[in-house]
Amino acid sequence: MKLKNDSHFSKVFKIYCINNNLITYDVDGEFIFSITNLDKEIMLSKFGKLGQGPDEILGMVTTTSIVNENTISFFEPNKSILYTINFENLTNPVLTEVLSVKGIDMILTLTPLSSDIFVATGIFEKGRYMLLDKSGKVISYNFDYPTFTNEEMFTNAHKAMAFQGRLAVRPDGKRFFFACEDSEVFEIIEITQNNNLYKIFEFHGEVANFKPEGDGIESVSAAIDRNSKTKFIDSYCTQDHIYLLYSNRVIGDNGYNAYLANRVFVFDWDGNPVKLLNSDIDVSNIAIDENDRYMYAYSNDTEQLIRFTLE
């Protein structure tokens, strides 16, 4: 699919499909989002202006999530603030501060489950998933990291750096999943009416080899062994299904190719496998329409947007 108005994507990190539009986390140095009409194959606008002004975004964001058909949320770690942008009026998108988490641990990602409850990942003394209310009060820390060889050498902070990936919320807000980028870790979690987290499904397979660096307090990182493989390099969900873009390629000396893939595992929200999708084209990002009829895929390598019909 080639855009017809001579516009183009820049550096794409994430794509979303909603109401026949493609919402793209698409950084070009001036803006970080774009919206494209998929029927007309025309990019309608770029929005989310970078800068230091009151309605501008200071830098790169770590989490993006579709809130509704006209709104996307994102977490800006430089300010420790979760924002939304309403793009219904493309000539005047509305930026809103939703939640400040300054001074609350070191949060890496922050995603709304609803207007009142939020889930975060980050460097915590205990647990993997933090639940917060709309005032920024911590409700709970939940679950431990997977077990792995030499884990006694890792603090919880080192584990947080090693087990990073994608977290996405089912459109009804009642469940979310996490899929790790460098290890075979896939989990489905439900939030109860009492704001407790219940793990519906978990798969812990091959874990990458990491070397902990720093003391886990003043400095922390987890260096991945170049002989390790990438796993779930991107993911997406609809109300009925979860889609995991699976690479399983050795990082080696050319790490870029390891973050491309041509296989998509499809699960239902109970963790049951539904089907395997294979493509003859390597891609880096996927999005699926609300009715699970089409899958859109993008490759930063070829700068191609591709549409697949799902049977």
Coordinates of C-alpha atoms in Angstrom, one line a residue:
M1 CA 0.0 0.0 0.0
K2 CA 1.5 3.3 -1.1
L3 CA 0.2 6.6 0.2
K4 CA -1.2 8.7 -2.6
N5 CA -0.5 12.3 -1.5
D6 CA 3.3 12.0 -1.5
S7 CA 3.4 11.9 2.3
H8 CA 5.4 9.2 4.0
F9 CA 6.1 7.6 7.3
S10 CA 9.3 8.5 9.1
K11 CA 10.6 6.3 12.0
V12 CA 7.7 4.1 13.0
F13 CA 7.6 2.5 16.5
K14 CA 3.9 1.4 16.8
I15 CA 0.8 1.3 14.7
Y16 CA -2.9 1.2 15.6
C17 CA -6.0 0.6 13.4
I18 CA -9.3 2.2 14.4
N19 CA -12.3 3.2 12.2
N20 CA -10.4 2.6 9.0
N21 CA -7.6 5.0 10.2
L22 CA -4.0 4.1 11.0
I23 CA -2.7 5.9 14.0
T24 CA 1.1 5.7 14.0
Y25 CA 3.7 6.5 16.6
D26 CA 5.8 8.0 13.8
V27 CA 8.6 10.3 14.8
D28 CA 9.9 12.8 12.2
G29 CA 11.7 15.3 14.3
E30 CA 8.8 17.7 14.5
F31 CA 5.8 15.4 15.4
I32 CA 5.5 12.0 17.0
F33 CA 2.1 10.8 15.6
S34 CA 0.4 10.6 12.3
I35 CA -3.1 9.6 11.1
T36 CA -3.7 7.9 7.8
N37 CA -7.1 7.1 6.1
L38 CA -6.7 3.5 5.0
D39 CA -9.6 3.6 2.5
K40 CA -8.3 6.6 0.7
E41 CA -4.6 5.7 1.3
I42 CA -3.9 9.3 2.3
M43 CA -2.1 10.6 5.4
L44 CA -4.4 13.1 6.9
S45 CA -2.2 14.8 9.4
K46 CA 0.7 14.7 11.8
F47 CA 0.2 15.7 15.4
G48 CA 1.9 15.6 18.8
K49 CA 4.3 18.4 18.3
L50 CA 7.8 18.1 19.8
G51 CA 9.1 21.0 21.8
Q52 CA 9.3 22.7 25.2
G53 CA 6.0 24.7 25.0
P54 CA 3.0 24.1 27.2
D55 CA 1.2 22.0 24.6
E56 CA 4.3 20.3 23.2
I57 CA 6.0 17.0 24.0
L58 CA 9.4 17.2 25.4
G59 CA 10.9 14.0 24.0
M60 CA 10.4 10.3 23.1
V61 CA 7.6 8.4 24.9
T62 CA 7.7 4.9 26.2
T63 CA 4.0 3.8 26.2
T64 CA 1.2 4.4 23.7
S65 CA -2.3 3.1 23.9
I66 CA -5.6 3.8 22.2
V67 CA -8.1 5.2 24.7
N68 CA -11.1 5.6 22.3
E69 CA -11.7 6.3 18.6
N70 CA -10.3 9.8 18.8
T71 CA -7.8 9.6 21.6
I72 CA -4.4 8.1 22.2
S73 CA -2.5 8.1 25.5
F74 CA 1.3 8.2 26.0
F75 CA 3.7 8.2 28.9
E76 CA 6.5 10.8 28.8
P77 CA 9.3 9.5 31.1
N78 CA 11.2 12.8 31.1
K79 CA 8.3 14.4 33.0
S80 CA 6.8 11.2 34.6
I81 CA 3.4 12.2 33.2
L82 CA 0.7 10.3 31.3
Y83 CA -1.0 12.4 28.6
T84 CA -3.7 11.9 26.1
I85 CA -4.2 13.6 22.8
N86 CA -7.6 13.9 21.3
F87 CA -7.2 14.2 17.5
E88 CA -10.9 14.5 16.5
N89 CA -10.2 18.0 15.3
L90 CA -7.0 17.5 13.3
T91 CA -6.3 21.2 13.0
N92 CA -6.3 21.6 16.8
P93 CA -5.5 18.3 18.7
V94 CA -6.1 18.6 22.4
L95 CA -3.2 17.6 24.7
T96 CA -4.3 16.7 28.3
E97 CA -2.3 15.8 31.4
V98 CA -4.0 12.7 32.9
L99 CA -1.7 11.5 35.7
S100 CA 1.6 12.6 37.2
V101 CA 3.7 9.9 38.9
K102 CA 6.7 12.0 39.9
G103 CA 8.3 10.5 42.9
I104 CA 6.5 7.1 42.6
D105 CA 9.4 4.6 42.1
M106 CA 11.0 4.6 38.6
I107 CA 8.2 4.0 36.2
L108 CA 9.1 2.8 32.7
T109 CA 5.6 2.3 31.2
L110 CA 2.2 3.5 32.2
T111 CA -1.1 2.5 30.6
P112 CA -4.7 3.3 31.5
L113 CA -7.0 0.3 32.1
S114 CA -9.9 2.7 32.6
S115 CA -10.3 6.4 33.5
D116 CA -9.8 5.4 37.2
I117 CA -7.2 2.6 37.2
F118 CA -3.7 2.5 35.6
V119 CA -1.0 -0.2 35.3
A120 CA 2.7 0.5 35.3
T121 CA 5.9 -1.4 34.9
G122 CA 9.2 -0.2 36.1
I123 CA 12.0 -0.5 38.7
F124 CA 10.2 -1.5 41.9
E125 CA 11.5 -3.1 45.1
K126 CA 9.0 -5.8 44.7
G127 CA 6.6 -7.0 42.0
R128 CA 6.3 -6.5 38.3
Y129 CA 3.0 -4.7 37.7
M130 CA 2.0 -1.7 39.8
L131 CA -1.7 -0.7 40.0
L132 CA -2.5 3.0 40.6
D133 CA -5.7 5.0 41.0
K134 CA -6.5 8.3 39.3
S135 CA -4.9 10.3 42.1
G136 CA -1.6 8.5 41.6
K137 CA -1.9 6.5 44.8
V138 CA -0.3 3.0 44.5
I139 CA -2.9 0.3 45.0
S140 CA -0.7 -2.8 44.8
Y141 CA 2.4 -4.4 43.4
N142 CA 1.7 -7.7 41.7
F143 CA 3.5 -11.0 40.6
D144 CA 7.2 -11.9 40.4
Y145 CA 9.5 -12.2 37.4
P146 CA 10.0 -15.6 35.8
T147 CA 12.7 -17.8 37.3
F148 CA 15.9 -18.2 35.2
T149 CA 19.5 -19.3 35.5
N150 CA 21.7 -17.1 37.8
E151 CA 18.7 -15.0 38.8
E152 CA 20.3 -14.6 42.3
M153 CA 22.7 -12.2 40.6
F154 CA 19.9 -9.9 39.7
T155 CA 18.1 -7.4 41.8
N156 CA 14.4 -6.7 41.0
A157 CA 15.6 -3.5 39.2
H158 CA 17.9 -5.6 36.9
K159 CA 15.0 -8.0 36.2
A160 CA 12.8 -5.0 35.3
M161 CA 15.4 -3.9 32.7
A162 CA 15.8 -7.5 31.3
F163 CA 12.1 -8.3 31.0
Q164 CA 10.8 -5.4 29.0
G165 CA 8.1 -5.8 26.3
R166 CA 4.7 -4.8 25.2
L167 CA 1.6 -4.4 27.4
A168 CA -1.8 -3.9 25.9
V169 CA -5.3 -3.6 27.2
R170 CA -8.4 -5.3 25.8
P171 CA -10.8 -2.7 24.5
D172 CA -13.3 -3.3 27.3
G173 CA -10.5 -2.7 29.9
K174 CA -11.1 -5.9 31.8
R175 CA -7.9 -7.7 30.8
F176 CA -4.5 -6.9 29.6
F177 CA -1.5 -8.9 28.3
F178 CA 2.2 -8.6 28.5
A179 CA 4.6 -10.1 25.9
C180 CA 8.4 -9.8 26.4
E181 CA 10.6 -8.7 23.6
D182 CA 13.8 -10.7 24.3
S183 CA 12.4 -13.7 26.2
E184 CA 9.4 -16.1 25.7
V185 CA 7.3 -14.5 28.4
F186 CA 3.6 -14.1 27.6
E187 CA 0.9 -13.4 30.3
I188 CA -2.8 -12.6 30.3
I189 CA -4.1 -10.8 33.4
E190 CA -7.6 -9.9 34.5
I191 CA -8.5 -7.0 36.8
T192 CA -11.4 -7.8 39.2
Q193 CA -14.1 -5.5 40.4
N194 CA -12.1 -5.0 43.6
N195 CA -9.0 -3.9 41.7
N196 CA -7.1 -7.1 42.2
L197 CA -5.0 -8.7 39.4
Y198 CA -5.6 -12.3 38.6
K199 CA -3.4 -14.2 36.1
I200 CA -5.5 -15.9 33.5
F201 CA -2.6 -17.5 31.6
E202 CA 1.1 -17.5 31.5
F203 CA 3.8 -19.0 29.2
H204 CA 7.4 -18.8 30.3
G205 CA 9.7 -20.4 27.7
E206 CA 13.2 -19.6 26.6
V207 CA 14.8 -16.7 28.5
A208 CA 17.5 -14.5 27.0
N209 CA 20.9 -14.4 28.6
F210 CA 21.5 -11.1 30.4
K211 CA 24.4 -9.7 32.4
P212 CA 23.4 -7.4 35.3
E213 CA 25.3 -4.1 35.4
G214 CA 25.3 -1.5 38.2
D215 CA 24.3 -1.9 41.8
G216 CA 20.5 -1.7 41.0
I217 CA 20.2 1.4 43.1
E218 CA 22.4 4.2 41.8
S219 CA 22.7 2.6 38.3
V220 CA 21.1 -0.3 36.7
S221 CA 21.1 -2.0 33.3
A222 CA 20.9 -5.5 31.9
A223 CA 23.2 -6.2 28.9
I224 CA 21.9 -8.9 26.6
D225 CA 24.1 -11.6 25.2
R226 CA 24.4 -11.2 21.4
N227 CA 23.8 -15.0 21.0
S228 CA 20.3 -14.6 22.5
K229 CA 17.2 -14.5 20.3
T230 CA 14.5 -11.8 20.1
K231 CA 11.0 -13.1 20.7
F232 CA 7.8 -11.1 20.7
I233 CA 9.0 -7.9 18.9
D234 CA 5.5 -6.4 18.5
S235 CA 2.0 -7.3 19.6
Y236 CA -1.6 -6.2 19.2
C237 CA -5.1 -7.0 20.5
T238 CA -8.7 -6.7 19.6
Q239 CA -11.7 -7.6 21.8
D240 CA -11.5 -11.2 20.7
H241 CA -7.8 -11.9 20.0
I242 CA -4.2 -11.3 20.9
Y243 CA -1.6 -11.1 18.1
L244 CA 2.1 -11.7 18.8
L245 CA 4.7 -10.9 16.1
Y246 CA 7.4 -13.6 16.8
S247 CA 11.0 -13.3 15.6
N248 CA 13.1 -16.0 17.3
R249 CA 16.2 -14.7 15.5
V250 CA 19.7 -14.5 17.0
I251 CA 20.7 -10.9 17.6
G252 CA 24.3 -11.5 16.5
D253 CA 26.2 -8.7 14.9
N254 CA 23.3 -7.4 12.9
G255 CA 20.7 -6.7 15.6
Y256 CA 18.3 -4.9 13.2
N257 CA 17.3 -8.0 11.3
A258 CA 16.6 -9.7 14.6
Y259 CA 13.8 -7.2 15.2
L260 CA 12.0 -8.2 12.0
A261 CA 9.6 -11.2 11.8
N262 CA 7.2 -12.9 9.5
R263 CA 5.2 -15.1 11.9
V264 CA 2.2 -14.0 14.0
F265 CA 0.8 -16.2 16.8
V266 CA -2.9 -15.6 17.5
F267 CA -4.5 -16.4 20.8
D268 CA -7.9 -15.9 22.5
W269 CA -8.1 -14.0 25.8
D270 CA -7.9 -17.3 27.8
G271 CA -4.5 -18.1 26.3
N272 CA -5.8 -20.7 23.8
P273 CA -3.9 -20.8 20.5
V274 CA -6.2 -19.9 17.6
K275 CA -3.9 -19.9 14.5
L276 CA -0.5 -19.1 13.1
L277 CA -0.1 -16.5 10.4
N278 CA 2.8 -16.7 8.1
S279 CA 4.1 -14.0 5.7
D280 CA 6.8 -14.0 3.0
I281 CA 7.6 -10.4 4.0
D282 CA 9.5 -9.4 7.1
V283 CA 7.8 -6.7 9.2
S284 CA 8.4 -4.8 12.4
N285 CA 4.9 -3.6 13.4
I286 CA 1.4 -5.0 13.2
A287 CA -2.1 -3.7 13.7
I288 CA -5.5 -5.4 13.2
D289 CA -8.9 -3.8 12.6
E290 CA -11.6 -4.1 15.2
N291 CA -13.4 -6.9 13.4
D292 CA -10.3 -9.1 12.9
R293 CA -10.7 -8.9 9.2
Y294 CA -7.4 -7.2 8.2
M295 CA -3.9 -7.1 9.5
Y296 CA -1.8 -4.1 8.6
A297 CA 2.0 -4.5 8.9
Y298 CA 4.8 -2.0 8.5
S299 CA 8.5 -2.5 8.0
N300 CA 11.0 0.3 8.8
D301 CA 13.4 -1.6 6.5
T302 CA 11.4 -1.3 3.3
E303 CA 9.1 1.6 4.5
Q304 CA 6.1 -0.5 3.2
L305 CA 2.6 -0.6 4.7
I306 CA 1.0 -3.9 3.8
R307 CA -2.5 -5.1 4.2
F308 CA -3.3 -8.8 4.7
T309 CA -6.8 -10.3 4.6
L310 CA -7.4 -12.6 7.6
E311 CA -9.6 -15.7 7.0

